Amino acid sequence: MSLHQSKKRLRIIVALAIFACVFVFAEFFPVAQLVGGDINALYLEFGLFLIPYLLAGYDVLYKALRNIGNGQIFDENFLMSIATIGAFALVLFPGSDPHMAEGAAVMLFYQVGELFQDYAVDKSRASIAEMMDIAPDFAYVMKNGELVKVDPYELSPGDEFVVKPGDRIALDGVIVEGTSQLDTSALTGESVPRHVETGEDVISGCINMSGVLTIRATKPFEESTVSRILELVEEASEKKAHTENFITRFARYYTPVVTIGALVIALLPPLLFGFVWADWVERGLTFLVVSCPCALVISVPLSFFGGIGGASRLGILVKGGNYLEALAKADTVVFDKTGTLTKGAFKVVAIHPEQQLKNESKQSSELDPEYLLSLAAHAEAYSNHPIALSIKEAYSGEIDSTRIEEVAEKGGHGVRALVDNHVVLIGNDKLMAEARVAYHDCTMVGTILHVALDGEYVGHIVIADVVKPEAKQAISMLHDAGVTKTVMLTGDRAEVAQAVARDLGIDEVHAQLLPQEKVSEVEKLLAREGKKEKLAFVGDGINDAPVLTRADIGIAMGAMGSDAAIEAADVVLMDDDPRNISRAIHISRKTMRIVWQNIIFALGIKFAVLILAAVGIATMWLAVFADVGVAVLAILNAMRCMKVKK
């Protein structure tokens, strides 16, 4: 709690104590006899109740005057000021019941509600603050044989810095010396430490738990993972949900309407029909107290803020309330298979060279699996595609770059390269068909890479991706959450895609797709969606930015260290666990349920008490409950959005 809030709390506690003493004195002591008459007693009570009123509410009165001067008349400060001043002013009407106690109580309880609101907002910000704490304050660099603290902003790519046990990694980089365990929970929500050693990439924001690490920076601080995440979190509150915007617009019109309504109730019956002024002014004031839209204006944004904060504790970063609201309506979830449902860690599982070549001059050694793998590895030498990396990893020899010329990669097809002055083609059946090379089908489950040498088919290599152990449960959790359709898009062969889909329980599969065709498939799925349903696309942030952008909600998974994923997606899952998709949907739906509970509850109570106030049944005390009581209950309900579990 801030110093300002502490002072405000103390002020309200003192005001409440004074109010309680004055109330007991006025109700249970013969004040009129003590001061010599009812008029004197009335003036004494007026002065005594004015003390806690001004002590608690002077800032509200000041804000109301300041806002009127700025042209902002219809806000909660104005409503509270008019209603409470009016309650005290009723003493001026002959024959009216005094309402100084109610006037002071309205201001006091309003301020208690405001204090409670501040506490709730601070608590909801705590989870965001935990995420904001990932920013490192310093880094150690070696200068003249000594470790010196420097600002992370001073380091550049290529600079080496030292991370002691207990310190945060300041910049993204690669370990050049040391082994350790890293605490990544602030980024991913994962409590199990990650073992790292020399040569591994690490990202900023992680806590070094054991050994001393020397790290070479690969990015400047302003482009590091931690900087991108902090920027995302800071921008999230600016992107309001449609429901938030509706409440803002509603309050803009609601407040002046009920203020005019209160004036009509207070003035017209006495002016037109000669009714008692005091009775109808009291009704108008009660109407004003009830009409304050605090419960809605506070609880709805607080719910979205709490939902976003709660999700961040699980390593789920939602870029704004609008995306949280859209995610709650997700009816179809589309996966790009590689890196989301599978590990994206391809391995060579079989090498099938041709047994006979048309070119009889070839030596028999050229039919060996190792020779076929050598051709493929040299052709893929300059590619960073996961499939290319798996081929190079499987090849036991060294790649001689002097043997390679004229490398051309065609997305969704494969690679053409000149190796030892021979044209080598490696890719899928589309590449073979395009080059008019007759190839053999393979019945093995996996990605089949055909290899041709100078237009002649020389065999194929089978590469398999590993399905994540959590993937099947993730799909089941989505169905349990009410997602009616799960779809998988992949560039793999139909046989491989169908096998994975059957194993995981996915409803619909589209295979052998080029990257641009995935966008077309998503557009077709979007066309089939109703107006109320939303489509979420889940990718790993690599080469699927167009699809992430095109979907109603783009979800990037495993985005630690991936600037592209953080930039393109609406929701960012910092780890590789696909079960977090259903957790994100659960959080969003829980948030929306609470938002609408508060809207219906607050409006229902307020409209009911407004009617009772207009007909003279509702008292000022009931109006206090309809305002402050409803606001406190709505805030308590909104705070449930912050409670999340795996």
mmCIF file of C-alpha atoms in Angstrom, residues 7 53 194 312 354 359 505 508 511 541 544:
data_model
loop_
_atom_site.group_PDB
_atom_site.id
_atom_site.type_symbol
_atom_site.label_atom_id
_atom_site.label_comp_id
_atom_site.label_asym_id
_atom_site.label_seq_id
_atom_site.Cartn_x
_atom_site.Cartn_y
_atom_site.Cartn_z
ATOM 1 C CA LYS A 7 -2.804 8.284 4.898
ATOM 2 C CA TYR A 53 -18.078 14.262 6.565
ATOM 3 C CA ARG A 194 16.026 -26.003 -16.609
ATOM 4 C CA SER A 312 0.491 -14.086 -16.780
ATOM 5 C CA GLU A 354 17.526 -47.014 -54.837
ATOM 6 C CA ASN A 359 23.247 -44.742 -65.042
ATOM 7 C CA GLY A 505 -8.405 -37.114 -31.266
ATOM 8 C CA GLU A 508 -10.377 -32.345 -38.957
ATOM 9 C CA ALA A 511 -2.423 -32.050 -45.129
ATOM 10 C CA GLY A 541 5.592 -18.250 -34.384
ATOM 11 C CA ASP A 544 3.152 -18.646 -39.614
#
